[in-house]
Short mmCIF file of C-alpha atoms in Angstrom, two decimals:
data_model
loop_
_atom_site.label_atom_id
_atom_site.label_comp_id
_atom_site.label_asym_id
_atom_site.label_seq_id
_atom_site.Cartn_x
_atom_site.Cartn_y
_atom_site.Cartn_z
CA MET A 1 1.75 -5.23 8.90
CA SER A 2 -0.55 -4.13 11.67
CA SER A 3 -0.50 -6.07 14.90
CA ALA A 4 -4.24 -5.80 15.35
CA PRO A 5 -6.12 -9.04 14.61
CA HIS A 6 -8.70 -9.31 11.89
CA ALA A 7 -11.68 -11.56 12.29
CA GLY A 8 -13.44 -13.38 9.57
CA THR A 9 -12.27 -13.44 5.70
CA ILE A 10 -9.11 -11.57 5.05
CA GLU A 11 -8.04 -10.49 1.55
CA ILE A 12 -4.35 -8.91 1.42
CA PHE A 13 -3.20 -7.03 -1.73
CA LYS A 14 0.45 -6.14 -2.37
CA ALA A 15 1.76 -4.71 -5.61
CA ARG A 16 3.91 -7.17 -7.56
CA THR A 17 6.36 -4.36 -8.49
CA ASN A 18 6.79 -3.45 -4.86
CA VAL A 19 7.83 -7.00 -4.06
CA TRP A 20 10.42 -6.96 -6.84
CA PHE A 21 11.86 -3.59 -5.65
CA ALA A 22 11.98 -5.11 -2.20
CA TRP A 23 14.08 -8.02 -3.31
CA LEU A 24 16.24 -5.85 -5.43
CA ALA A 25 17.00 -3.47 -2.35
CA TRP A 26 17.81 -6.61 -0.39
CA SER A 27 20.03 -8.03 -3.10
CA VAL A 28 22.07 -4.89 -3.38
CA ALA A 29 22.39 -4.60 0.45
CA ALA A 30 23.49 -8.26 0.73
CA LEU A 31 25.94 -7.98 -2.30
CA GLY A 32 27.31 -4.73 -0.95
CA ILE A 33 28.02 -6.40 2.46
CA VAL A 34 29.58 -9.49 1.01
CA VAL A 35 31.88 -7.32 -1.21
CA THR A 36 32.91 -5.22 1.82
CA VAL A 37 33.88 -8.20 3.95
CA VAL A 38 35.70 -9.70 1.14
CA THR A 39 37.67 -6.74 0.06
CA ALA A 40 38.21 -4.96 3.49
CA GLY A 41 37.61 -7.61 6.11
CA PRO A 42 34.88 -7.78 8.87
CA ALA A 43 36.01 -4.61 10.58
CA ALA A 44 34.73 -2.65 7.55
CA LEU A 45 31.18 -3.48 8.49
CA ALA A 46 31.16 -0.67 10.89
CA GLY A 47 30.70 1.64 7.93
CA ALA A 48 27.83 -0.59 6.38
CA ALA A 49 25.11 1.77 7.38
CA PRO A 50 24.28 2.83 3.95
CA LEU A 51 23.70 -0.79 3.08
CA LEU A 52 21.61 -1.46 6.06
CA LEU A 53 19.55 1.56 5.21
CA ILE A 54 18.88 0.32 1.80
CA GLY A 55 17.86 -3.13 3.08
CA PHE A 56 15.55 -1.55 5.76
CA LEU A 57 13.95 0.74 3.23
CA GLY A 58 13.34 -2.25 0.94
CA TRP A 59 11.19 -3.89 3.67
CA GLN A 60 9.58 -0.45 4.90
CA LEU A 61 8.72 1.04 1.54
CA PHE A 62 8.05 -2.00 -0.72
CA TRP A 63 7.63 -5.24 1.19
CA MET A 64 5.42 -4.25 4.28
CA PRO A 65 2.90 -1.95 2.59
CA ALA A 66 -0.47 -3.67 1.82
CA VAL A 67 -4.14 -3.17 1.56
CA VAL A 68 -6.01 -5.59 4.00
CA VAL A 69 -9.78 -6.04 3.36
CA HIS A 70 -11.39 -7.68 6.44
CA ASP A 71 -14.82 -7.85 8.10
CA ASP A 72 -14.15 -4.74 10.17
CA GLY A 73 -13.09 -2.48 7.25
CA VAL A 74 -9.97 -1.77 5.14
CA THR A 75 -6.67 -1.42 6.62
CA LEU A 76 -3.95 0.53 4.72
CA GLU A 77 -0.48 -0.68 5.84
CA ASN A 78 1.50 2.27 4.72
CA PRO A 79 5.29 2.83 5.33
CA PHE A 80 4.92 5.18 8.48
CA ARG A 81 1.34 4.55 9.50
CA SER A 82 -1.42 2.04 9.51
CA VAL A 83 -4.92 3.35 8.76
CA LEU A 84 -8.13 1.34 9.53
CA VAL A 85 -11.22 2.66 7.66
CA PRO A 86 -14.29 0.92 9.14
CA TRP A 87 -16.97 0.05 6.36
CA ALA A 88 -19.38 2.45 8.01
CA ALA A 89 -16.96 5.28 7.63
CA LEU A 90 -16.25 4.72 3.91
CA VAL A 91 -18.05 7.22 1.42
CA HIS A 92 -16.20 6.66 -1.82
CA VAL A 93 -13.33 4.57 -3.30
CA ASP A 94 -11.10 6.61 -5.66
CA THR A 95 -8.21 5.57 -7.89
CA ARG A 96 -7.06 8.75 -9.54
CA PHE A 97 -3.60 8.82 -8.11
CA ALA A 98 -3.80 5.59 -5.90
CA LEU A 99 -6.34 3.50 -4.15
CA THR A 100 -7.85 6.17 -1.95
CA LEU A 101 -10.41 5.63 0.61
CA VAL A 102 -12.60 8.67 1.03
CA THR A 103 -14.59 9.31 4.36
CA ALA A 104 -16.72 12.16 5.56
CA ARG A 105 -13.70 14.00 7.09
CA LYS A 106 -10.66 12.94 5.17
CA SER A 107 -9.17 10.76 2.37
CA TYR A 108 -6.51 8.03 2.75
CA ALA A 109 -4.34 6.80 0.12
CA ALA A 110 -2.78 3.35 -0.12
CA TRP A 111 1.03 3.29 -0.82
CA ALA A 112 0.70 -0.40 -2.02
CA ALA A 113 -1.73 0.54 -4.73
CA PRO A 114 -0.74 3.39 -7.01
CA ALA A 115 -2.65 4.20 -10.01
CA PRO A 116 -0.94 3.71 -13.57
CA GLY A 117 -1.27 7.38 -14.65
CA ILE A 118 -3.11 8.96 -17.63
CA TRP A 119 -1.52 6.54 -20.14
CA GLY A 120 -2.32 3.44 -18.09
CA GLY A 121 -5.33 2.49 -20.22
CA ARG A 122 -3.65 2.52 -23.70
CA ASN A 123 -3.40 -1.36 -23.75
CA ALA A 124 -6.69 -2.12 -21.90
CA GLN A 125 -8.56 -5.13 -23.35
CA PRO A 126 -12.32 -5.20 -23.31
CA ASP A 127 -12.43 -7.81 -20.62
CA ASP A 128 -10.51 -5.48 -18.33
CA LEU A 129 -13.69 -3.32 -18.26
CA ARG A 130 -16.13 -6.16 -17.57
CA GLY A 131 -17.42 -7.71 -14.33
CA LEU A 132 -16.30 -4.85 -12.00
CA PRO A 133 -18.33 -3.76 -9.00
CA ALA A 134 -21.14 -1.56 -9.87
CA THR A 135 -19.59 1.49 -8.11
CA THR A 136 -16.60 1.40 -10.38
CA TYR A 137 -18.34 2.69 -13.48
CA GLY A 138 -18.88 6.50 -14.08
CA PRO A 139 -21.18 8.15 -16.64
CA GLY A 140 -21.79 5.94 -19.76
CA GLN A 141 -20.07 3.06 -18.05
CA SER A 142 -16.72 4.79 -18.28
CA VAL A 143 -13.90 3.45 -16.15
CA ARG A 144 -10.71 5.28 -15.07
CA PRO A 145 -7.34 3.89 -15.91
CA GLY A 146 -6.82 3.29 -12.19
CA ASP A 147 -9.77 1.00 -12.13
CA LEU A 148 -8.67 -1.47 -14.69
CA LYS A 149 -8.24 -5.04 -13.55
CA THR A 150 -4.55 -5.16 -14.73
CA THR A 151 -3.48 -2.25 -12.50
CA ASP A 152 -2.35 -2.14 -8.88
CA SER A 153 -4.96 0.42 -7.84
CA GLY A 154 -7.70 -1.35 -9.89
CA GLN A 155 -7.08 -4.76 -8.29
CA ALA A 156 -7.16 -3.36 -4.82
CA ALA A 157 -10.15 -1.24 -5.45
CA ARG A 158 -12.02 -4.32 -6.84
CA LEU A 159 -11.39 -6.07 -3.54
CA VAL A 160 -12.66 -3.21 -1.55
CA ARG A 161 -15.71 -2.40 -3.59
CA ALA A 162 -16.80 -5.86 -4.02
CA ARG A 163 -16.82 -6.47 -0.06
CA TRP A 164 -18.41 -3.05 0.45
CA GLN A 165 -21.16 -3.65 -2.20
CA ALA A 166 -21.96 -6.93 -0.60
CA LEU A 167 -22.20 -5.32 2.87
CA VAL A 168 -24.59 -2.65 1.57
CA GLU A 169 -26.82 -5.06 -0.41
CA SER A 170 -27.13 -7.44 2.69
CA GLY A 171 -28.25 -4.37 4.80
CA SER A 172 -25.27 -4.67 7.21
CA LEU A 173 -24.38 -1.14 6.92
CA ALA A 174 -26.59 1.50 8.53
CA ALA A 175 -27.15 4.77 6.62
CA GLY A 176 -25.83 7.87 8.15
CA ASP A 177 -22.96 6.40 10.11
CA ALA A 178 -20.20 7.75 7.87
CA ALA A 179 -19.83 11.18 9.81
CA THR A 180 -19.84 9.57 13.17
CA THR A 181 -17.59 6.46 12.62
CA PRO A 182 -14.06 7.13 13.68
CA VAL A 183 -10.95 6.14 11.53
CA LYS A 184 -8.04 4.57 13.52
CA VAL A 185 -4.59 5.89 12.63
CA ARG A 186 -1.44 4.28 14.29
CA TYR A 187 1.80 5.93 13.37
CA ARG A 188 5.00 3.76 13.08
CA TRP A 189 7.30 5.68 15.34
CA VAL A 190 9.90 3.01 15.71
CA ALA A 191 10.30 2.53 11.96
CA ALA A 192 10.68 6.29 11.57
CA ALA A 193 13.13 6.45 14.24
CA ALA A 194 15.13 3.60 12.75
CA VAL A 195 15.17 5.42 9.41
CA VAL A 196 16.48 8.51 10.97
CA LEU A 197 19.35 6.73 12.85
CA LEU A 198 20.39 4.69 9.78
CA LEU A 199 20.35 7.86 7.73
CA ALA A 200 22.45 9.71 10.39
CA ALA A 201 24.85 6.71 10.52
CA SER A 202 25.15 6.61 6.85
CA VAL A 203 25.99 10.21 6.53
CA TRP A 204 28.68 9.78 9.42
CA SER A 205 30.19 6.61 7.80
CA VAL A 206 30.60 8.42 4.31
CA ALA A 207 31.93 11.58 5.89
CA ALA A 208 34.46 9.58 7.97
CA GLN A 209 35.89 7.87 4.89
#
């Protein structure tokens, strides 16, 4: 998560499937370490870099990513960068491939909220289409599969749109600020370096066997 504090009401979205994948990765890594110690002794842990890589990626790719909705805007906690899109910079919320925040200059996708794909609406129920923020609906009250309440992208988009709509209706956002309001991007260089080092150590440990 980003180390920057957020004032006021905070809503955090994480995909449930991502959490399951994180626990699966940690379970595989933990089981592998236990089996390594039991079968080859503690000295064999010197070659456990591949297992450590699996465990770290479980956190980096699945557990850590989130969509954080707060008073200052929306923060996308992605694996290798954190993106803060202020409310004044937001132009459109898209869910074609994932929750995507569109600004006047660039679009930013959320790793934590992927869209279900073209077949994601096959099992949609009428209730999944009701009560969504007004900006969700297209021509003829149409709704994309990625906007459905039961999807990861739809749940995250609902949080973003509801807060955004409330700010617009209250007059808290001034018109014409989208082009001049900067988006803050912070890269996770330490995490990227950790992945590179663990990957290199994994290749070395496999080659040394």
